[in-house]
Coordinates of C-alpha atoms and ligand atoms in Angstrom, one line a residue:
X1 CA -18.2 -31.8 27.3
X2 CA -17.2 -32.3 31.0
X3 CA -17.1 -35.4 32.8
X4 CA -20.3 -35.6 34.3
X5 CA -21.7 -35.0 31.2
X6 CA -19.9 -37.6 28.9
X7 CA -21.4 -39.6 31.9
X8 CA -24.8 -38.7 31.7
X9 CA -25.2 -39.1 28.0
X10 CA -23.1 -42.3 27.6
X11 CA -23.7 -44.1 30.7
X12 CA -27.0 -43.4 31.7
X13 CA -30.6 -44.2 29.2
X14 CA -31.4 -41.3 26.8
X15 CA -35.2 -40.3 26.4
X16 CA -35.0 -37.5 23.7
X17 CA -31.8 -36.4 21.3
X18 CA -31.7 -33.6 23.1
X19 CA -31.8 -33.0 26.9
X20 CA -32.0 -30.2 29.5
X21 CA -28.7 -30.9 30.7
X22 CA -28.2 -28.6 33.2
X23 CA -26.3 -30.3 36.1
X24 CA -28.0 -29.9 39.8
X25 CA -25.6 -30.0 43.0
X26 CA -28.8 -28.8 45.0
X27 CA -32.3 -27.6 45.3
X28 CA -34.6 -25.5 47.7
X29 CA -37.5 -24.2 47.9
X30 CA -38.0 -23.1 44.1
X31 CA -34.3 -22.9 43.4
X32 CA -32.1 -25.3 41.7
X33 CA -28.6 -24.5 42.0
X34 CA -25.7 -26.1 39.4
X35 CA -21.9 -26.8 40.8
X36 CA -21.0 -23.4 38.6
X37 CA -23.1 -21.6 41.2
X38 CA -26.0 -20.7 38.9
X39 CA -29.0 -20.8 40.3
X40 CA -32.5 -21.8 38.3
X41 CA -36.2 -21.2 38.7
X42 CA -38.1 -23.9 38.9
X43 CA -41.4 -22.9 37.6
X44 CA -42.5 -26.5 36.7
X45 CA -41.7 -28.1 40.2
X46 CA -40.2 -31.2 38.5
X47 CA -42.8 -32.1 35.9
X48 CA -45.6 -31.7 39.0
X49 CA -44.0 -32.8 42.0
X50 CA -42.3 -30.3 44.1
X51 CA -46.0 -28.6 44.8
X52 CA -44.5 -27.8 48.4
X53 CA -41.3 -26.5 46.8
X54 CA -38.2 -28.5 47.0
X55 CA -36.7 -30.1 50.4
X56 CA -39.4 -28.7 52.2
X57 CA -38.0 -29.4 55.9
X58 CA -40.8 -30.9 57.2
X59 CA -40.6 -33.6 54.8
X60 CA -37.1 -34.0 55.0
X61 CA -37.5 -34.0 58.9
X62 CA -40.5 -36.6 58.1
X63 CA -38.0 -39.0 55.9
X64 CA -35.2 -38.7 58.3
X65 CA -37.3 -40.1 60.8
X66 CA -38.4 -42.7 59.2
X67 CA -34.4 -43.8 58.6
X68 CA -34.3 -44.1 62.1
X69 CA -36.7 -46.4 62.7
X70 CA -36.8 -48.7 59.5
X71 CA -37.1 -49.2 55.6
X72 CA -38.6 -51.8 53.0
X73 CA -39.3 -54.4 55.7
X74 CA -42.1 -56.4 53.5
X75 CA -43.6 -56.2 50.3
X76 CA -46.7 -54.3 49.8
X77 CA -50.0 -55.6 51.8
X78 CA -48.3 -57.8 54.2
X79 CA -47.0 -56.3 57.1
X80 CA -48.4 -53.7 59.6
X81 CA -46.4 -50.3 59.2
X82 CA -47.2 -47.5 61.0
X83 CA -46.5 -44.6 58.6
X84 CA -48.3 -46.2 55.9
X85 CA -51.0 -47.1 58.1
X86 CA -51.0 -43.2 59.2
X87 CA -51.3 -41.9 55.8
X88 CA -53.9 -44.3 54.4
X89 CA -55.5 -42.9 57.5
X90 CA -55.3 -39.4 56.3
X91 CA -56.2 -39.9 52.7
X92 CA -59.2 -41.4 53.9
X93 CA -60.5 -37.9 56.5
X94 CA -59.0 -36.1 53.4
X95 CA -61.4 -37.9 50.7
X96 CA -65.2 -38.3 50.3
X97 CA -66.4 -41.4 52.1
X98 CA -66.4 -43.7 48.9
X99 CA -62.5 -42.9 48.5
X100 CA -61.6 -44.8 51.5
X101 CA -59.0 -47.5 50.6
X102 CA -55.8 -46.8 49.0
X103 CA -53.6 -49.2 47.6
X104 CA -50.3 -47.4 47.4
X105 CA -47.8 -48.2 44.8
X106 CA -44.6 -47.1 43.2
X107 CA -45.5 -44.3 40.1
X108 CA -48.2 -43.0 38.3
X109 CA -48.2 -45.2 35.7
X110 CA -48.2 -48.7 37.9
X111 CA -51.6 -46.2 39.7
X112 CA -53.3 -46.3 36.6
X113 CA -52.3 -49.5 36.1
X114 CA -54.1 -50.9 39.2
X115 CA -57.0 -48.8 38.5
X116 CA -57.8 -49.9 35.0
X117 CA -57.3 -53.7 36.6
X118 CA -59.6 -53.2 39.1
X119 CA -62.2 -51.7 37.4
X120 CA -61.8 -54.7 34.9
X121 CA -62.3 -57.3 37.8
X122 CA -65.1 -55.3 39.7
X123 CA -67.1 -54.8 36.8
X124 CA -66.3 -58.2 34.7
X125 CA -66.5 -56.3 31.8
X126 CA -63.2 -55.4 29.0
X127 CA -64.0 -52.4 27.4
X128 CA -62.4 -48.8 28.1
X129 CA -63.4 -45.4 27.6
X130 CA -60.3 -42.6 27.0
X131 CA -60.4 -39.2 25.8
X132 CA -58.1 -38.4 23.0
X133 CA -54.7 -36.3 23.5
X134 CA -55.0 -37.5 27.3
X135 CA -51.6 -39.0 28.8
X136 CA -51.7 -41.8 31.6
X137 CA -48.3 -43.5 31.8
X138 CA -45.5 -45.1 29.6
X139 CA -46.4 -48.5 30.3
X140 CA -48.3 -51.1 28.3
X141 CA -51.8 -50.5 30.1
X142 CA -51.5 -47.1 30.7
X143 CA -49.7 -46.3 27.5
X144 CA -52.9 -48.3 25.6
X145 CA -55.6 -45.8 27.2
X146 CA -53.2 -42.4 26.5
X147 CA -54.5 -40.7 22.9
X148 CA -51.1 -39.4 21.6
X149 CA -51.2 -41.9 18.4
X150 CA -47.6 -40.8 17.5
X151 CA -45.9 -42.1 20.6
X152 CA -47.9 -45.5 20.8
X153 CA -47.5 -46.7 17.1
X154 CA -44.3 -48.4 17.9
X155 CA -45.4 -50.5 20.6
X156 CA -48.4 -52.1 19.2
X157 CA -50.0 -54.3 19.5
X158 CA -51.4 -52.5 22.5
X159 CA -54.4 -53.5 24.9
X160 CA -57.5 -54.1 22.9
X161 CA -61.1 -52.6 23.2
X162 CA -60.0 -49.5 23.9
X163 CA -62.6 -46.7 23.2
X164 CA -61.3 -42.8 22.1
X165 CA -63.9 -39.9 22.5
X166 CA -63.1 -36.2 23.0
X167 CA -63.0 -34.5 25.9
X168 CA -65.4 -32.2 27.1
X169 CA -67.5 -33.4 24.2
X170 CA -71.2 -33.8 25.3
X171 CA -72.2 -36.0 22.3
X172 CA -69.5 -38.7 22.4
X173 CA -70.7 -39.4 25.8
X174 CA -73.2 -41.9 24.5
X175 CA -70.2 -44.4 23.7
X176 CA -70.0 -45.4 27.2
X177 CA -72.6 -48.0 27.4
X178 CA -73.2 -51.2 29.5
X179 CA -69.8 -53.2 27.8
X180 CA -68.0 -49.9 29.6
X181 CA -66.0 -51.5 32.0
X182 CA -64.6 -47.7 33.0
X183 CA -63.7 -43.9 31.9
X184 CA -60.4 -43.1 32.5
X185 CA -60.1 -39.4 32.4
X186 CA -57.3 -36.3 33.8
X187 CA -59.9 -34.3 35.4
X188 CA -58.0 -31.2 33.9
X189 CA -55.9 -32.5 31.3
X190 CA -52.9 -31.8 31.6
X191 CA -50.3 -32.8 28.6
X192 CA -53.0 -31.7 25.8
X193 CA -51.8 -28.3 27.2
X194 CA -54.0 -27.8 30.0
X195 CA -57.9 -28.1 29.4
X196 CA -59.9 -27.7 31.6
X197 CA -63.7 -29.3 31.2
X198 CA -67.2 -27.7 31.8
X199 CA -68.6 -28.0 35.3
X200 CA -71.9 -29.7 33.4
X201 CA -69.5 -31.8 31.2
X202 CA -68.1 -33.5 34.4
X203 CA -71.2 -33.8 36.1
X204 CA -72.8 -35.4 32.6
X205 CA -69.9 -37.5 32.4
X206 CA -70.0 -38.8 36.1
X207 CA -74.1 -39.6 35.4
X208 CA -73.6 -41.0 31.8
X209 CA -71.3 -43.6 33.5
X210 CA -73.6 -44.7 36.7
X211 CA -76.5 -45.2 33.8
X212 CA -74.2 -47.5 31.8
X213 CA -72.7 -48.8 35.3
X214 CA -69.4 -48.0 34.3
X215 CA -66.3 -47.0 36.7
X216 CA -64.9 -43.3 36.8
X217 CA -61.3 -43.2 37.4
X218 CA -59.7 -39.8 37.7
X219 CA -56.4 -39.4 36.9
X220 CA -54.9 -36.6 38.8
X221 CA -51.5 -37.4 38.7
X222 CA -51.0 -34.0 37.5
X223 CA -53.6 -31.9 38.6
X224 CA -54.2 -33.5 42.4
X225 CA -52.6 -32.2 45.6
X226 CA -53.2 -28.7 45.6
X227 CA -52.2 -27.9 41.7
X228 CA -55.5 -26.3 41.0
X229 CA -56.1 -24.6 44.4
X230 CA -58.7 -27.7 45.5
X231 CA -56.0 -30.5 47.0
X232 CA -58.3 -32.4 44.4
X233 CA -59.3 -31.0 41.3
X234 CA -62.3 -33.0 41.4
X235 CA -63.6 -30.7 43.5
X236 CA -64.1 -27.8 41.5
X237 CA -66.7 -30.0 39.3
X238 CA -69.0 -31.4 42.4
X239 CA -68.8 -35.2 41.1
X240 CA -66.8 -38.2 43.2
X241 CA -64.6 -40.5 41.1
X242 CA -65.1 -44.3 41.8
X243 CA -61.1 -44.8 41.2
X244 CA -58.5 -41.6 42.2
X245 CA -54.8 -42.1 41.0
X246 CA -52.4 -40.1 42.4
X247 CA -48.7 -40.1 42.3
X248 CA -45.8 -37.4 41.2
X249 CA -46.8 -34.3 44.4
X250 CA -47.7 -36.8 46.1
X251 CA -44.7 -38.1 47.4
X252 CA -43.5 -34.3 48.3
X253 CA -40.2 -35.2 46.0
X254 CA -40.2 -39.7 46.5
X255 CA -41.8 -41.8 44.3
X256 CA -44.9 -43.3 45.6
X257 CA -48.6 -43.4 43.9
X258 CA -52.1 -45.2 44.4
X259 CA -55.1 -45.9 43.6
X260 CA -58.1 -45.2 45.6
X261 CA -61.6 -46.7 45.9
X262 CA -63.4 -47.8 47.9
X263 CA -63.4 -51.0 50.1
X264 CA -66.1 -52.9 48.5
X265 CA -64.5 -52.6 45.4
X266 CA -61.0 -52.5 46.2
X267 CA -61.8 -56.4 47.8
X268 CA -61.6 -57.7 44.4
X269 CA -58.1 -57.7 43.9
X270 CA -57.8 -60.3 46.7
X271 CA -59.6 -63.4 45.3
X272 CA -60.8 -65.5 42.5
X273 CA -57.6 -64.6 42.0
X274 CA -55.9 -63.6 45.4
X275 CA -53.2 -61.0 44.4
X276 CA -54.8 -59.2 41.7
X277 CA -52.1 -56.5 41.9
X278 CA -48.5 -57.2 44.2
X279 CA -46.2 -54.5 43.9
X280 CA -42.4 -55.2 45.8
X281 CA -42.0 -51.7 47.0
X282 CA -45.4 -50.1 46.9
X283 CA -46.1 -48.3 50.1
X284 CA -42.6 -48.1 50.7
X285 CA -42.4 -46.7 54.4
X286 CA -40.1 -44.0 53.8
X287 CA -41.9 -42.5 50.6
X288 CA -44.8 -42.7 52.5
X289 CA -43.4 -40.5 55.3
X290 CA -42.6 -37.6 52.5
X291 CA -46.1 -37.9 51.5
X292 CA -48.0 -38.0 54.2
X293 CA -45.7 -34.8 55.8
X294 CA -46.9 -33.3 52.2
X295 CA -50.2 -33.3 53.1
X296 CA -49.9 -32.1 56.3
X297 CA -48.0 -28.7 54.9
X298 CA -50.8 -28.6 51.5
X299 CA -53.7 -28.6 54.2
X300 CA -52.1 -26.5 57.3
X301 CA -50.4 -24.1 56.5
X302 CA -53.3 -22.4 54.4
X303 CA -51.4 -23.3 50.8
X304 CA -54.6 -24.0 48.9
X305 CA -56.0 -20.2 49.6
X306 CA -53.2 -18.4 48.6
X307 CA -53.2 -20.9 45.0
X308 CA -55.6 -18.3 42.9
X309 CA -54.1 -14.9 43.7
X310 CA -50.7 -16.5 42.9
X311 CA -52.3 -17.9 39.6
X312 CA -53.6 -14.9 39.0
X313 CA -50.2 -12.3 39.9
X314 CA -48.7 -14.5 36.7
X315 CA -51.2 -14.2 34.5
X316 CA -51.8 -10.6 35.0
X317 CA -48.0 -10.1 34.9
X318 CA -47.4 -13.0 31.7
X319 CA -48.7 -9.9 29.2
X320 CA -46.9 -9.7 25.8
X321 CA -47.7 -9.5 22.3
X322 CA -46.4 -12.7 21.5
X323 CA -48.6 -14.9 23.3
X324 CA -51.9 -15.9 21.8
X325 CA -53.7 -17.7 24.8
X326 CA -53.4 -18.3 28.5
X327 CA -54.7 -21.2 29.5
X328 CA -54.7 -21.7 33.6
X329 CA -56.8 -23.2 36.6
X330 CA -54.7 -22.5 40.1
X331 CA -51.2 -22.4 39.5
X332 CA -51.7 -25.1 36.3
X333 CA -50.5 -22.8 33.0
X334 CA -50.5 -23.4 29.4
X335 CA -49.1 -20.6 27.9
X336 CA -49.6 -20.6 23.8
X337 CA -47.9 -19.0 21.1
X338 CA -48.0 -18.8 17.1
X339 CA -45.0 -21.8 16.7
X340 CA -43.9 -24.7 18.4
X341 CA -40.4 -23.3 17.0
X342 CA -41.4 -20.0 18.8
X343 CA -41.7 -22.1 22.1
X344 CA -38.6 -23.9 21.7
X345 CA -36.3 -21.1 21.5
X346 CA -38.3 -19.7 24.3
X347 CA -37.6 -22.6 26.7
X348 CA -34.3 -22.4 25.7
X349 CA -33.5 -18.5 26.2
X350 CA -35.3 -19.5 29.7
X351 CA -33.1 -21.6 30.9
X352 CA -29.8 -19.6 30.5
X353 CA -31.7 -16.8 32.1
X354 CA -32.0 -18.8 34.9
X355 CA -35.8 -19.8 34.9
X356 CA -36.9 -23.2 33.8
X357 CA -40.2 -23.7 32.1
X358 CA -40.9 -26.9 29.7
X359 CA -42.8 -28.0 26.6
X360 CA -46.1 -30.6 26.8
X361 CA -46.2 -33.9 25.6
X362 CA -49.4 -33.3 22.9
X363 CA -49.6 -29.4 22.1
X364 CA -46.2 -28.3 20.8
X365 CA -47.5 -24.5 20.4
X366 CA -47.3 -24.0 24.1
X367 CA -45.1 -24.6 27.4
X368 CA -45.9 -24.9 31.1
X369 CA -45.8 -23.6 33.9
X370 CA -46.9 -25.0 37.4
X371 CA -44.5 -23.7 40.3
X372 CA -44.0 -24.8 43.5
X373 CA -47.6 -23.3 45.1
X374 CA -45.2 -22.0 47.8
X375 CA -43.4 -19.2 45.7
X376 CA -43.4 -15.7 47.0
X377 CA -45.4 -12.8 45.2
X378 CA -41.9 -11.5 44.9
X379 CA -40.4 -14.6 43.3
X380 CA -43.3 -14.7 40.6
X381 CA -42.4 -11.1 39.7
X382 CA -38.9 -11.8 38.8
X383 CA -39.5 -15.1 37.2
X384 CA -42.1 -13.4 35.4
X385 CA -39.9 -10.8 34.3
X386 CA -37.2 -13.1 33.1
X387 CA -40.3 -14.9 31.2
X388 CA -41.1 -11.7 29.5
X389 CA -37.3 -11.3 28.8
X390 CA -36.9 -14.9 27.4
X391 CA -39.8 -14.5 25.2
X392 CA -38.1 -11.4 23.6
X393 CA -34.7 -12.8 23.4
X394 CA -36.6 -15.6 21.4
Ligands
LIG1 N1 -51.0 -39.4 34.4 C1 -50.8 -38.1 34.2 C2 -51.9 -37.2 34.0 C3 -49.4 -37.7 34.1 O1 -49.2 -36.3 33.9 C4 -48.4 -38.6 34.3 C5 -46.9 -38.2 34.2 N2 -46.7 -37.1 33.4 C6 -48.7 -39.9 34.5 C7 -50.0 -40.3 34.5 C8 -47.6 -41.0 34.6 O2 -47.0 -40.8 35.9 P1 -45.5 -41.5 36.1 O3 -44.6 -40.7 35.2 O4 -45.2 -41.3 37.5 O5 -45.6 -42.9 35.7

């Protein structure tokens, strides 16, 4: 064990027994390079968050400005900043006209958090709707509304009057009623191993919850900004959330979220009690610089069209006996096999061949893949070919 290493595992919080460990001096565009001078495929942009590939340079030119001119200055909803200011002005010409306040905050859980709050205050009501195997966050609130039972069992109790129904699931619809305070649902989900709903499931669901006068909240933490070849995978369903979250892509590689409603709603978190959600470094002026330079490359430089043909190059490439089902909507993958042993080793041959996929949270038999939507036709044909490679080594 090197130095860095004994570092790392001694000195620095574990999450699993067993880690990646492979040790990053630098990364561009889809490349990750170690000190060793191996270099790495990142076909999972970070867990969702290098959509634009990594260091883009506009975003890095975006952030150093920013340096220049200042950073924290204020906590969140005090002060007038102007990059903040500038990309709560393009979320809003980006979004339908009901999405047109964001409150920007720090992750994706702390979105989700905000979101369930509001919809709690706007709505006076308790109760939640969920879907099971979704994933929303690792903190109390969000933690409460995710379905994996195994990973909340040891932090109960939890939040109460939280409701479970299946997704895409016509018939359980009819358990949001008028004690609904909101849905929370990924529009595609996205740790369940990529599942993508029926158009007329989506639209039921968005109908089912004006009758009952309950709040949609999308969570696209995951599948927003550009994943699915829509910058929101809304989109592809024709239905308008009441609540968007957003965080991991984006902040084009800094951690930034929010939640977005709109301003009629959004008012409540400022009385009866004023500051129903304060957040130190939310909207943190540099973070919102990467972002909002993020969106600017997603929507001009014509990423989104070029999203299906890539999707499509892997899958028709991503043929081989071993794998049972593709599941995939843009550049969004789920790529299933007989074994959750099968998929480990196959990870694992990946990585020393230089290409990095990873498993899900809540569907062992399969592991993703969601690259940075700017790889080249001829990057996907070698990382496919060391996929193929991996998956026969394994
Ligand atoms: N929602 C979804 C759909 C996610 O995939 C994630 C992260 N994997 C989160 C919420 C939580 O985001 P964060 O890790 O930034 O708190």
């Amino acid at each position: 064990m090197d130095f860095s290493e004994r570092i790392f595992l001694n000195n620095l919080a574990q999450t699993t027994d067993e880690p990646y460990l492979i040790t990053i001096e630098r990364a561009e565009g889809i490349y990750l390079y170690s000190p060793d001078g191996k270099k790495y495929r990142d076909l999972i942009s970070g867990i969702g968050v290098s959509n634009i590939g990594h260091r883009h340079p506009k975003v890095v030119r975006a952030i150093q400005d920013q340096l220049e001119k200042h950073l924290h200055v204020m906590v969140y909803g005090e002060f007038i900043q102007d990059t903040p200011n500038r990309l709560a002005k393009k979320l809003t010409e980006l979004l339908p006209p009901n999405l047109n306040c964001s409150f920007l905050v720090n992750s994706g859980t702390e979105a989700n958090e905000g979101a369930l709050k509001l919809a709690k205050r706007f709505t006076g009501r308790t109760e939640i709707v969920s879907f099971r195997k979704s994933y929303h966050g690792s903190t109390h609130g969000s933690m409460s509304v995710s379905g994996n039972e195994v990973k909340k069992q040891a932090f109960r109790p939890l939040l109460p009057d939280v409701r479970f129904i299946d997704f895409n699931e016509p018939k359980d619809l009819s358990q949001i009623t008028e004690h609904t305070a909101c849905v929370i649902v990924e529009t595609i989900q996205g740790d369940a191993g990529v599942r993508v709903p029926d158009v007329s499931y989506m639209k039921a669901l968005r109908k089912r919850c004006d009758d009952a006068g309950a709040l949609l909240i999308l969570d696209e933490i995951q599948c927003g900004i550009g994943r699915t070849g829509k910058l929101f995978a809304f989109e592809h369903f024709q239905i308008v959330p009441d609540i968007l979250t957003v965080a991991k892509a984006f902040g084009g590689g800094l951690p930034i979220g929010a939640f977005i409603s709109d301003k009629k709603i959004m008012k409540c978190l400022t009385h009866d009690p004023m500051l129903g959600h304060i957040t130190t470094f939310g909207g943190n002026p540099v973070c919102c610089a990467s972002a909002l330079a993020t969106l600017e490359v997603i929507t001009e430089h014509n990423l989104l069209e070029q999203v299906e043909a890539k999707g499509k190059l892997f899958e028709k490439l991503l043929k081989h006996p071993a794998i049972k089902e593709i599941r995939r909507i843009g550049l969004m993958f789920a790529i299933d096999f007989d074994s959750a042993e099968r998929v480990n080793r196959i990870v694992l041959q990946g990585k020393a061949l230089g290409v990095i996929t990873y498993w899900f949270l809540s569907h062992p038999y399969s592991f993703r893949i969601a690259p940075p939507l700017t790889i080249t036709e001829d990057e996907i044909k070698e990382s496919c070919q060391l996929i193929l490679q991996a998956i026969d080594n394994a």
